[in-house]
Short mmCIF file of C-alpha atoms in Angstrom, two decimals:
data_model
loop_
_atom_site.label_atom_id
_atom_site.label_comp_id
_atom_site.label_asym_id
_atom_site.label_seq_id
_atom_site.Cartn_x
_atom_site.Cartn_y
_atom_site.Cartn_z
CA MET A 5 26.43 -13.35 -24.83
CA ALA A 6 23.28 -12.33 -23.56
CA GLU A 7 22.81 -10.29 -20.45
CA VAL A 8 20.58 -11.73 -18.02
CA ILE A 9 18.59 -8.79 -15.85
CA ARG A 10 17.18 -9.57 -11.95
CA MET A 11 15.55 -8.12 -9.68
CA PRO A 12 17.86 -5.78 -7.76
CA LEU A 13 17.71 -5.60 -4.23
CA LEU A 14 16.20 -1.65 -3.57
CA SER A 15 16.22 -2.15 0.31
CA ASP A 16 17.79 -3.72 3.32
CA THR A 17 14.46 -5.19 3.65
CA MET A 18 12.94 -6.09 0.27
CA THR A 19 12.29 -9.66 -0.17
CA GLU A 20 10.46 -8.86 -3.49
CA GLY A 21 9.42 -6.34 -5.58
CA VAL A 22 6.59 -5.88 -8.10
CA ILE A 23 6.85 -4.61 -12.02
CA ALA A 24 4.70 -1.01 -11.82
CA GLU A 25 5.85 -0.30 -15.48
CA TRP A 26 7.59 -1.39 -18.15
CA HIS A 27 9.05 1.28 -20.43
CA LYS A 28 10.76 -1.23 -23.13
CA LYS A 29 8.70 -4.20 -24.83
CA VAL A 30 10.58 -7.27 -26.60
CA GLY A 31 12.53 -6.18 -29.37
CA ASP A 32 13.78 -2.72 -28.52
CA THR A 33 16.94 -1.27 -28.34
CA VAL A 34 18.41 -0.89 -24.40
CA LYS A 35 21.24 1.33 -23.27
CA ALA A 36 23.16 1.19 -21.21
CA ASP A 37 21.36 3.72 -18.97
CA ASP A 38 17.94 3.28 -19.90
CA VAL A 39 15.12 2.38 -17.32
CA ILE A 40 13.41 -0.66 -18.35
CA ALA A 41 11.07 -0.83 -15.69
CA GLU A 42 9.88 0.45 -12.68
CA VAL A 43 9.86 -1.22 -9.48
CA GLU A 44 7.80 -0.95 -6.52
CA THR A 45 9.42 -2.58 -3.35
CA ASP A 46 7.93 -2.93 0.38
CA LYS A 47 9.23 0.95 0.70
CA ALA A 48 8.98 3.14 -2.60
CA THR A 49 8.49 2.39 -6.34
CA MET A 50 11.81 3.32 -8.13
CA GLU A 51 13.50 3.31 -11.29
CA VAL A 52 15.84 -0.18 -12.60
CA MET A 53 18.30 0.30 -15.59
CA GLY A 54 19.90 -3.03 -16.95
CA TYR A 55 23.17 -1.23 -16.78
CA VAL A 56 23.61 -3.50 -20.06
CA GLU A 57 23.25 -2.70 -24.08
CA GLY A 58 21.71 -4.32 -26.86
CA THR A 59 17.82 -5.29 -27.89
CA LEU A 60 15.05 -6.70 -25.44
CA LEU A 61 15.00 -10.27 -26.20
CA TYR A 62 13.12 -11.32 -22.96
CA ILE A 63 10.84 -10.70 -20.16
CA GLY A 64 10.17 -12.79 -17.36
CA VAL A 65 7.69 -11.15 -15.02
CA GLU A 66 3.98 -9.52 -16.27
CA LYS A 67 3.60 -5.21 -15.65
CA GLY A 68 1.90 -6.30 -12.03
CA LYS A 69 2.73 -9.15 -10.61
CA ALA A 70 6.08 -9.90 -8.26
CA ALA A 71 10.04 -11.08 -8.94
CA LYS A 72 11.69 -12.26 -6.04
CA VAL A 73 14.95 -10.51 -5.22
CA ASN A 74 17.78 -12.19 -7.75
CA GLU A 75 14.76 -13.58 -10.16
CA ILE A 76 15.20 -12.96 -13.70
CA ILE A 77 12.76 -10.26 -15.06
CA ALA A 78 14.93 -9.83 -18.39
CA ILE A 79 17.19 -10.70 -20.90
CA VAL A 80 19.17 -8.57 -23.31
CA GLY A 81 21.43 -9.49 -26.31
CA LYS A 82 22.00 -9.29 -29.91
CA PRO A 83 18.86 -9.36 -32.27
CA GLY A 84 17.81 -12.93 -32.54
CA GLU A 85 19.63 -14.80 -30.05
CA ASP A 86 19.42 -18.13 -28.29
CA TYR A 87 18.44 -17.03 -24.56
CA LYS A 88 16.68 -20.40 -23.50
CA SER A 89 19.52 -22.13 -21.71
CA LEU A 90 19.79 -18.67 -19.80
CA LEU A 91 16.29 -19.67 -18.27
CA GLY A 92 17.43 -23.29 -16.58
CA GLY A 93 19.20 -21.61 -13.28
CA GLY A 94 16.23 -21.77 -12.07
CA ASN A 95 15.63 -18.62 -10.45
CA ASN A 96 11.76 -18.10 -12.44
CA ASN A 97 8.90 -18.39 -11.27
CA GLY A 98 7.33 -20.49 -13.07
CA GLN A 99 4.82 -17.87 -15.61
CA ALA A 100 7.94 -16.72 -17.50
CA ALA A 101 8.79 -19.68 -19.65
CA PRO A 102 5.36 -18.97 -21.46
CA GLU A 103 6.58 -15.54 -22.56
CA ALA A 104 9.38 -17.20 -24.01
CA LYS A 105 8.10 -18.44 -27.38
CA PRO A 106 6.35 -14.64 -28.66
CA ALA A 107 9.85 -13.23 -27.25
CA ALA A 108 12.07 -15.44 -29.80
CA GLN A 109 8.99 -15.00 -32.78
CA GLU A 110 9.70 -10.83 -32.08
CA ALA A 111 13.19 -10.97 -32.46
CA PRO A 112 15.13 -11.15 -35.61
CA ALA A 113 15.85 -14.67 -37.01
CA PRO A 114 18.99 -15.90 -35.81
CA ALA A 115 22.49 -14.95 -37.08
CA ALA A 116 25.15 -17.98 -37.28
CA ALA A 117 26.94 -18.33 -34.14
CA PRO A 118 30.42 -19.78 -33.85
CA ALA A 119 30.63 -23.65 -32.40
CA ALA A 120 33.16 -22.12 -29.35
CA SER A 121 30.57 -19.45 -28.35
CA SER A 122 27.44 -22.57 -28.42
CA ALA A 123 29.92 -24.46 -26.33
CA ASP A 124 30.34 -21.77 -23.84
CA SER A 125 26.81 -21.38 -23.44
CA ALA A 126 26.27 -24.43 -23.00
CA ALA A 127 28.70 -24.91 -20.75
CA ALA A 128 28.18 -21.53 -18.74
CA ALA A 129 24.43 -23.00 -18.51
CA GLU A 130 25.13 -26.34 -17.23
CA ALA A 131 26.71 -24.34 -14.49
CA LEU A 132 23.95 -22.20 -13.83
CA LYS A 133 21.69 -25.02 -12.96
CA ASN A 134 23.84 -25.49 -9.38
CA ALA A 135 25.06 -22.07 -9.05
CA THR A 136 24.00 -18.77 -8.60
CA VAL A 137 25.29 -15.07 -9.98
CA ILE A 138 25.44 -12.54 -7.03
CA ARG A 139 25.78 -8.86 -8.15
CA MET A 140 25.78 -5.84 -7.19
CA PRO A 141 22.45 -4.77 -6.56
CA LEU A 142 21.25 -1.40 -7.20
CA LEU A 143 20.75 0.23 -3.87
CA SER A 144 19.93 3.84 -4.69
CA ASP A 145 18.11 5.74 -7.37
CA THR A 146 21.89 7.11 -7.94
CA MET A 147 24.15 4.21 -7.91
CA THR A 148 26.28 3.29 -10.56
CA GLU A 149 28.57 0.92 -8.74
CA GLY A 150 29.01 -0.08 -5.04
CA LYS A 151 32.57 -1.01 -2.96
CA ILE A 152 32.91 -3.75 -0.93
CA VAL A 153 33.47 -3.00 2.64
CA ALA A 154 33.90 -5.86 4.38
CA TRP A 155 32.96 -9.76 3.70
CA ASN A 156 31.13 -11.79 5.84
CA LYS A 157 31.71 -15.09 4.79
CA LYS A 158 34.85 -16.43 2.28
CA VAL A 159 35.63 -18.54 -0.23
CA GLY A 160 34.39 -22.24 0.85
CA ASP A 161 32.46 -20.76 2.96
CA THR A 162 28.31 -23.02 3.68
CA VAL A 163 25.84 -20.18 2.81
CA LYS A 164 22.12 -19.81 3.27
CA SER A 165 19.90 -17.48 1.68
CA ASP A 166 19.68 -14.86 4.53
CA ASP A 167 22.95 -14.59 4.91
CA VAL A 168 24.55 -10.98 5.12
CA LEU A 169 27.27 -11.43 2.37
CA ALA A 170 29.28 -8.45 2.28
CA GLU A 171 28.63 -5.03 3.14
CA VAL A 172 28.17 -2.25 1.02
CA GLU A 173 29.17 1.44 0.55
CA THR A 174 27.06 3.37 -1.83
CA ASP A 175 27.04 6.87 -2.88
CA LYS A 176 24.53 7.46 0.44
CA ALA A 177 24.47 4.38 2.52
CA THR A 178 26.23 1.52 3.63
CA MET A 179 23.80 -1.20 3.21
CA GLU A 180 23.87 -5.11 3.98
CA VAL A 181 23.51 -7.47 1.14
CA ILE A 182 21.82 -11.07 0.75
CA GLY A 183 22.83 -13.24 -1.56
CA TYR A 184 19.18 -15.34 -1.59
CA ALA A 185 20.69 -18.46 -2.28
CA ASP A 186 22.17 -21.53 -0.21
CA GLY A 187 25.15 -23.68 -0.60
CA GLU A 188 28.76 -22.42 -0.59
CA LEU A 189 30.61 -19.58 -1.84
CA LEU A 190 32.42 -20.67 -4.59
CA TYR A 191 34.14 -17.08 -5.55
CA VAL A 192 34.73 -13.92 -4.48
CA GLY A 193 34.96 -11.72 -7.98
CA VAL A 194 35.86 -8.01 -6.09
CA LYS A 195 38.22 -7.72 -3.10
CA GLU A 196 37.08 -5.77 0.36
CA GLY A 197 37.92 -1.82 -0.77
CA ASP A 198 37.51 -2.40 -4.44
CA ALA A 199 34.08 -1.76 -5.92
CA ALA A 200 31.96 -3.14 -8.48
CA LYS A 201 29.50 -1.67 -10.66
CA VAL A 202 26.02 -2.22 -10.76
CA ASN A 203 24.39 -5.85 -11.62
CA GLY A 204 28.30 -6.81 -12.09
CA ILE A 205 29.30 -10.24 -10.52
CA ILE A 206 30.71 -10.19 -6.69
CA ALA A 207 30.04 -13.38 -6.04
CA ILE A 208 28.48 -17.15 -6.91
CA VAL A 209 27.46 -19.18 -4.58
CA GLY A 210 25.69 -23.26 -4.90
CA LYS A 211 27.17 -26.77 -5.44
CA LYS A 212 31.31 -27.70 -4.81
CA GLY A 213 32.91 -28.03 -8.06
CA THR A 214 30.43 -26.32 -9.89
CA ASN A 215 32.26 -24.95 -13.22
CA VAL A 216 32.88 -21.32 -12.14
CA ASP A 217 35.30 -20.85 -14.81
CA ALA A 218 32.44 -21.03 -17.25
CA ILE A 219 29.69 -18.86 -15.92
CA LEU A 220 32.33 -15.99 -15.88
CA ALA A 221 33.72 -16.30 -19.29
CA ALA A 222 30.11 -16.75 -20.71
CA GLU A 223 29.90 -13.24 -18.78
CA GLY A 224 32.38 -11.31 -20.79
CA THR A 225 32.60 -11.25 -24.46
CA GLY A 226 36.04 -11.72 -24.90
CA GLY A 227 35.51 -16.13 -24.27
CA ALA A 228 37.58 -17.00 -21.86
CA LYS A 229 40.03 -13.95 -21.10
CA PRO A 230 37.41 -12.91 -18.61
CA ALA A 231 37.91 -16.28 -16.55
CA ALA A 232 41.14 -16.26 -17.10
CA GLN A 233 41.03 -12.20 -15.47
CA ALA A 234 38.14 -13.46 -13.07
CA ALA A 235 39.80 -15.55 -11.25
CA PRO A 236 42.55 -13.92 -9.88
CA THR A 237 40.07 -11.75 -8.24
CA ALA A 238 39.38 -13.85 -5.73
CA THR A 239 42.53 -14.67 -4.48
CA PRO A 240 43.08 -11.89 -3.11
CA ALA A 241 39.40 -12.31 -1.33
CA ALA A 242 40.09 -15.57 -0.25
CA SER A 243 44.27 -14.78 1.04
CA ALA A 244 42.60 -11.99 2.90
CA ALA A 245 39.76 -14.36 4.77
CA PRO A 246 42.11 -15.88 6.85
CA ALA A 247 43.43 -12.93 7.86
CA ALA A 248 40.06 -12.24 9.88
CA THR A 249 39.53 -15.79 10.38
CA PRO A 250 42.47 -15.60 13.62
CA GLU A 251 40.60 -12.61 14.96
CA ALA A 252 36.99 -15.36 14.74
CA SER A 253 39.07 -18.23 16.62
CA GLU A 254 40.97 -16.17 19.41
CA SER A 255 38.08 -14.90 21.27
CA LYS A 256 39.12 -17.09 23.89
CA ASP A 257 42.56 -14.88 24.48
CA GLY A 258 40.03 -11.89 24.46
CA ARG A 259 40.40 -10.68 20.84
CA VAL A 260 36.79 -9.73 19.81
CA LYS A 261 34.72 -10.97 17.00
CA ALA A 262 33.43 -8.36 15.01
CA SER A 263 33.03 -7.11 11.09
CA PRO A 264 35.30 -4.71 9.88
CA LEU A 265 31.93 -2.60 9.13
CA ALA A 266 30.52 -2.84 13.11
CA LYS A 267 34.03 -2.16 14.54
CA LYS A 268 34.50 1.16 12.52
CA ILE A 269 30.71 2.16 13.46
CA ALA A 270 31.38 1.48 17.01
CA GLU A 271 34.28 3.61 16.70
CA GLU A 272 32.54 6.53 15.59
CA LYS A 273 29.56 6.21 18.00
CA GLY A 274 32.17 5.46 21.02
CA ILE A 275 30.03 2.15 21.51
CA ASP A 276 32.40 -0.61 23.49
CA ILE A 277 32.03 -2.86 21.57
CA ASN A 278 33.05 -5.79 24.22
CA LYS A 279 29.90 -5.03 25.44
CA VAL A 280 27.92 -5.41 22.18
CA THR A 281 26.25 -9.10 21.85
CA GLY A 282 26.76 -10.53 18.25
CA SER A 283 23.51 -12.14 16.85
CA GLY A 284 25.89 -12.78 13.57
CA ASP A 285 27.94 -16.71 12.96
CA GLY A 286 29.54 -17.98 16.05
CA GLY A 287 28.61 -14.73 17.81
CA ARG A 288 29.97 -12.56 15.90
CA ILE A 289 29.55 -9.06 15.70
CA VAL A 290 27.49 -6.98 12.94
CA LYS A 291 26.20 -3.90 11.41
CA LYS A 292 23.13 -4.56 13.25
CA ASP A 293 24.12 -5.32 16.36
CA ILE A 294 25.88 -2.17 16.78
CA ASP A 295 22.74 -0.29 15.23
CA SER A 296 20.54 -1.36 17.60
CA TYR A 297 22.96 -1.92 20.72
CA VAL A 298 21.81 0.21 23.97
CA PRO A 299 24.55 1.00 26.37
CA SER A 300 23.63 0.48 29.86
CA ALA A 301 25.65 3.24 31.38
CA ALA A 302 25.68 6.61 30.07
CA PRO A 303 27.95 6.45 27.31
CA ALA A 304 31.37 7.60 27.28
CA ALA A 305 31.70 11.66 25.77
CA ALA A 306 35.52 10.59 25.55
CA LYS A 307 36.05 9.00 22.25
CA PRO A 308 33.57 10.18 20.26
CA GLY A 309 35.25 13.27 21.27
CA ALA A 310 38.98 12.51 20.31
CA ALA A 311 37.79 11.51 16.47
CA PRO A 312 38.01 14.55 15.18
CA ALA A 313 41.72 14.93 16.07
CA ALA A 314 43.05 11.24 15.00
CA LYS A 315 41.56 12.65 11.45
CA ALA A 316 43.79 15.78 11.56
CA PRO A 317 45.79 15.95 8.59
CA ALA A 318 49.94 15.34 9.78
CA PHE A 319 51.83 18.66 8.17
CA ALA A 320 55.17 18.08 7.03
CA PRO A 321 58.53 19.72 9.28
CA ALA A 322 59.28 23.10 8.33
CA GLY A 323 60.76 23.72 4.77
CA GLN A 324 59.72 20.13 3.58
CA GLU A 325 56.78 19.88 1.07
CA GLY A 326 54.21 16.47 1.15
CA TYR A 327 50.39 15.63 0.63
CA THR A 328 48.45 12.77 1.06
CA ASP A 329 46.23 11.30 -1.18
CA VAL A 330 42.30 10.97 -0.23
CA GLN A 331 40.33 8.05 -2.43
CA LEU A 332 37.02 8.96 -3.09
CA SER A 333 33.91 7.58 -1.22
CA GLN A 334 31.17 6.49 -3.60
CA MET A 335 29.40 9.13 -2.46
CA ARG A 336 32.14 11.53 -3.36
CA LYS A 337 32.09 10.19 -6.09
CA VAL A 338 28.40 10.18 -7.31
CA ILE A 339 28.29 14.37 -5.90
CA ALA A 340 31.26 15.36 -8.19
CA LYS A 341 29.62 13.51 -11.36
CA ARG A 342 25.80 14.67 -10.72
CA LEU A 343 26.44 18.01 -9.56
CA SER A 344 28.91 18.72 -12.95
CA GLU A 345 26.36 17.52 -14.90
CA SER A 346 24.21 19.35 -13.61
CA LYS A 347 26.06 23.00 -13.26
CA PHE A 348 27.47 22.53 -17.19
CA SER A 349 24.27 20.73 -18.89
CA ALA A 350 21.68 22.96 -16.99
CA PRO A 351 21.41 26.64 -17.71
CA HIS A 352 21.40 28.23 -14.15
CA PHE A 353 20.42 31.59 -13.21
CA TYR A 354 20.42 32.71 -9.92
CA LEU A 355 17.32 35.27 -7.78
CA LYS A 356 18.32 36.83 -4.00
CA VAL A 357 15.75 38.26 -2.19
CA ASP A 358 16.04 40.07 1.77
CA ILE A 359 13.63 38.66 4.23
CA ASN A 360 12.32 40.42 7.50
CA MET A 361 13.11 37.81 9.78
CA ASP A 362 11.76 39.60 12.72
CA LYS A 363 7.76 38.72 13.18
CA ALA A 364 9.40 34.85 12.41
CA ILE A 365 11.42 34.68 15.34
CA GLU A 366 8.72 36.36 17.50
CA ALA A 367 6.31 33.53 15.59
CA ARG A 368 9.23 31.04 16.64
CA LYS A 369 9.51 31.28 20.50
CA ALA A 370 6.03 31.45 20.70
CA ILE A 371 5.30 28.01 18.74
CA ASN A 372 8.20 26.45 20.84
CA GLU A 373 6.56 27.17 23.84
CA VAL A 374 3.38 24.47 22.63
CA SER A 375 5.29 22.35 20.12
CA PRO A 376 6.24 19.20 21.00
CA VAL A 377 8.94 18.97 18.94
CA LYS A 378 11.32 22.19 18.87
CA ILE A 379 11.17 24.15 15.51
CA SER A 380 14.07 25.53 13.82
CA PHE A 381 13.85 28.58 10.96
CA ASN A 382 14.89 25.79 8.72
CA ASP A 383 12.24 24.37 9.18
CA MET A 384 9.60 27.25 8.67
CA VAL A 385 11.83 27.81 5.37
CA ILE A 386 10.68 24.12 4.26
CA LYS A 387 7.39 25.31 5.26
CA ALA A 388 7.03 28.36 3.40
CA ALA A 389 8.75 26.49 0.23
CA ALA A 390 6.57 24.19 0.24
CA LEU A 391 3.20 26.38 0.47
CA ALA A 392 4.76 28.79 -2.25
CA LEU A 393 5.14 25.73 -4.53
CA ARG A 394 1.75 25.01 -4.33
CA GLN A 395 0.68 28.23 -5.81
CA HIS A 396 3.44 28.13 -8.71
CA PRO A 397 3.91 24.75 -9.96
CA ASP A 398 6.16 25.69 -12.37
CA VAL A 399 8.81 25.67 -9.66
CA ASN A 400 7.66 22.50 -8.17
CA SER A 401 9.33 20.83 -12.23
CA SER A 402 11.49 18.71 -13.72
CA TRP A 403 13.23 18.99 -16.74
CA MET A 404 12.92 15.55 -18.73
CA GLY A 405 15.05 16.37 -22.11
CA ASP A 406 12.50 15.77 -23.85
CA PHE A 407 9.16 17.19 -22.29
CA ILE A 408 8.79 18.89 -18.50
CA ARG A 409 7.51 17.35 -15.70
CA GLN A 410 5.38 19.57 -13.46
CA ASN A 411 4.70 17.46 -10.44
CA HIS A 412 1.82 17.21 -8.54
CA HIS A 413 2.94 16.59 -4.98
CA ILE A 414 5.77 18.28 -3.26
CA HIS A 415 8.34 16.66 -1.36
CA ILE A 416 11.11 18.58 -0.37
CA GLY A 417 14.58 17.26 0.20
CA SER A 418 16.62 18.84 2.74
CA ALA A 419 20.83 18.95 2.41
CA VAL A 420 22.55 17.54 5.22
CA ALA A 421 26.49 17.38 5.17
CA ILE A 422 27.69 14.77 6.74
CA GLU A 423 31.74 13.42 7.05
CA ASP A 424 32.16 11.82 2.87
CA GLY A 425 29.92 14.55 2.09
CA LEU A 426 26.08 15.89 1.09
CA ILE A 427 23.49 13.68 1.23
CA VAL A 428 19.65 15.36 0.58
CA PRO A 429 17.42 13.75 3.13
CA VAL A 430 13.86 13.87 1.47
CA ILE A 431 10.04 15.15 3.67
CA ARG A 432 7.48 13.97 2.01
CA PHE A 433 4.33 16.10 1.33
CA ALA A 434 5.33 18.68 3.33
CA ASP A 435 3.31 21.54 1.94
CA GLN A 436 0.74 18.95 3.81
CA LYS A 437 2.50 18.62 7.07
CA SER A 438 2.17 21.31 10.36
CA LEU A 439 5.70 22.74 11.62
CA SER A 440 5.69 20.43 14.40
CA GLN A 441 5.40 17.10 11.95
CA ILE A 442 8.18 18.52 9.67
CA ALA A 443 10.65 19.23 12.31
CA GLY A 444 9.55 16.23 13.78
CA ASP A 445 11.07 14.41 10.29
CA ALA A 446 13.64 16.32 9.61
CA LYS A 447 15.24 15.65 12.97
CA GLU A 448 14.51 11.57 12.11
CA LEU A 449 16.00 11.83 8.87
CA TYR A 450 18.76 13.98 10.34
CA ASP A 451 20.29 11.15 12.61
CA LYS A 452 20.15 8.91 10.15
CA ALA A 453 21.59 10.84 7.80
CA LYS A 454 24.76 11.20 10.07
CA ASN A 455 24.60 7.33 11.35
CA LYS A 456 24.16 6.31 7.53
CA LYS A 457 20.95 4.47 8.26
CA LEU A 458 19.38 6.39 5.42
CA GLN A 459 17.09 4.16 3.41
CA PRO A 460 16.26 4.77 -0.69
CA GLN A 461 13.05 6.17 0.31
CA ASP A 462 14.39 8.82 2.84
CA PHE A 463 16.90 10.43 -0.36
CA SER A 464 14.52 9.99 -3.29
CA GLY A 465 11.68 11.24 -4.74
CA ASN A 466 12.59 15.40 -4.28
CA THR A 467 10.73 17.99 -6.54
CA PHE A 468 12.09 21.36 -4.92
CA THR A 469 15.77 21.34 -2.61
CA ILE A 470 16.80 23.41 0.36
CA SER A 471 20.16 24.28 1.61
CA ASN A 472 20.83 25.77 4.74
CA LEU A 473 24.01 27.78 5.18
CA GLY A 474 23.07 30.08 7.68
CA MET A 475 23.56 27.84 10.78
CA MET A 476 27.35 27.78 9.50
CA GLY A 477 27.95 31.54 9.17
CA ILE A 478 27.40 31.97 6.11
CA ASP A 479 25.48 35.55 5.28
CA GLU A 480 24.39 34.05 1.43
CA PHE A 481 25.54 31.95 -1.64
CA THR A 482 24.85 29.68 -4.58
CA ALA A 483 23.74 26.62 -4.45
CA ILE A 484 24.24 23.68 -7.76
CA ILE A 485 20.47 22.63 -8.53
CA ASN A 486 19.96 18.92 -7.35
CA PRO A 487 18.42 16.66 -10.19
CA PRO A 488 15.68 15.92 -11.53
CA ASP A 489 14.90 19.36 -9.64
CA SER A 490 14.18 22.64 -11.30
CA ALA A 491 15.33 25.01 -8.48
CA ILE A 492 17.23 24.93 -5.04
CA LEU A 493 16.87 27.47 -2.52
CA ALA A 494 20.12 28.63 -0.66
CA VAL A 495 19.37 29.77 3.13
CA GLY A 496 22.21 32.36 4.95
CA GLY A 497 22.32 33.22 8.24
CA ILE A 498 20.07 35.91 9.93
CA LYS A 499 21.52 38.99 10.23
CA GLU A 500 21.11 41.87 12.49
CA THR A 501 21.31 44.91 10.04
CA VAL A 502 20.70 48.77 9.76
CA VAL A 503 17.95 49.87 7.46
CA SER A 504 16.23 53.29 6.76
CA GLU A 505 12.46 53.03 6.78
CA LYS A 506 10.45 56.26 6.47
CA GLY A 507 13.92 58.71 7.44
CA GLN A 508 13.87 56.63 10.18
CA PHE A 509 16.56 54.44 10.87
CA LYS A 510 16.31 50.92 12.38
CA VAL A 511 18.06 47.63 13.22
CA VAL A 512 16.03 44.53 11.54
CA ASN A 513 17.00 41.15 10.84
CA ILE A 514 17.33 40.28 7.47
CA MET A 515 18.05 37.03 6.16
CA LYS A 516 19.34 36.25 2.57
CA LEU A 517 17.96 33.57 -0.09
CA THR A 518 18.95 32.92 -3.32
CA LEU A 519 17.19 30.93 -5.50
CA SER A 520 19.20 29.02 -8.28
CA CYS A 521 16.63 27.93 -11.70
CA ASP A 522 17.12 26.00 -14.47
CA HIS A 523 15.90 27.97 -17.19
CA ARG A 524 14.86 25.09 -19.30
CA SER A 525 11.72 24.62 -17.65
CA VAL A 526 11.68 27.94 -15.39
CA ASP A 527 11.18 31.40 -16.27
CA GLY A 528 13.09 34.57 -14.53
CA ALA A 529 9.44 35.96 -13.41
CA VAL A 530 8.40 32.84 -12.45
CA GLY A 531 11.04 32.58 -9.92
CA ALA A 532 10.80 35.92 -9.16
CA ARG A 533 6.76 35.50 -8.14
CA PHE A 534 8.09 32.63 -6.17
CA LEU A 535 10.16 34.34 -4.26
CA ALA A 536 7.70 36.60 -3.55
CA THR A 537 5.50 34.23 -1.85
CA LEU A 538 7.73 32.41 -0.09
CA LYS A 539 8.61 36.02 1.66
CA SER A 540 5.68 36.93 2.17
CA TYR A 541 5.22 34.01 4.27
CA LEU A 542 7.72 34.29 5.94
CA GLU A 543 7.73 37.51 6.94
CA ASN A 544 3.72 37.07 8.35
CA PRO A 545 4.55 33.18 9.41
CA VAL A 546 0.20 33.59 10.79
CA THR A 547 0.18 33.17 6.95
CA MET A 548 1.54 29.18 6.91
CA LEU A 549 -0.85 28.59 10.04
CA VAL A 550 -4.38 29.09 8.73
#
């Protein structure tokens, strides 16, 4: 059966997206990992994948036009398949319907379909007139699935279009999912703690009594079988919800009404949740209440300090064996997948250089006496790398499979280690910013990363990446290239080293840099020239200020 592709929720404040570009046209073959369109949101322009295979039968929104979140923007199916019944769900803007006729003309002649299949399609189309399917949105450019951290509604609850239905953990952040539909929550397809693929059904909202089984059956390729498998999935979610209900209703007994995510974040931040005012249903405390909470008194330091001790592994008694299986977070899964692909598909080579940081140390001390923001050595490396990239654009490139893209802007990713793994906030137009601006941007992004507040535009679009472990006492290391970059710079610590100069021994402060390059797009001589320019900037910082 044909699959509907809807406008995904690409940021927590997005309500609609503008189609900046279509990469496929009606009649084209579409693979699951194909980028079908580029969408401009309120914060960034991002790629949209359909995550389905087949032929593009229908395009519902013209280039340059906007579509509401969850609105149908395309349909993919078998050549010649009748998809018009899928357009009756009421989620289109009225501009899509006139394009349906040309779409059908471009597709090959339809083949005969079994009567049972037509009946299923008709039943699903009828059910969709009274219901809206809520799918797992694409919340970051690298996301392929999302884990349901918490459901804020249970089956049978009334839902408004602006209600937060669930909190979803992606590979980079935890974000709220809004259904953008009014009605009753008829179906929950993924229980808390489980993951769903992007574009997979996670819930259905609509009129009471709607034939949910028909929608679920039509979703799969095996007739009613998927419905039989999917229906029990709702049961744990529905039965789990009452467990949370006493918490909400027993507030008279002193229990706090709060979502699991809100409790988790409050615990991590050391916030007394009893002092937070909730803005959710019935005064329930949700994530945004914790994020915006400002304590009236100095926060207690004991809670944050106690957290690591509680997470320390419990070793088995002497002479006994034991182990703990730790479930992979969404972030860890994506780190494993993307860096494995990078390491084993991109031919890495490594260039190393020693930097005399004596003048940089002096310059940093003088700069910090007048700078409104404290400048770190990492900020100086970012600035120097950005300026060096302007002179060596081949390093500021991306390997695109059958061509090399030379970027005309410089967005530098600065890798940050957080509890769940590694994330790379992006400092945009780093070459155009002063050291104090870079320091201010970096501090804000690092704070967001540690508090899981990064939005897609904060961690996407990098053209070059820097990974700094020097602050953790590492002298030197090699880093794996962060796709789609062609290079990554590994920064070691600054260490006093005895060197010989003109027959005399002296102590200088040396910092070791290692540049990992993708040999498909960057040659050895190109990388060496880039490092030489970077070295000149860091060893004579005044040149960065001219």
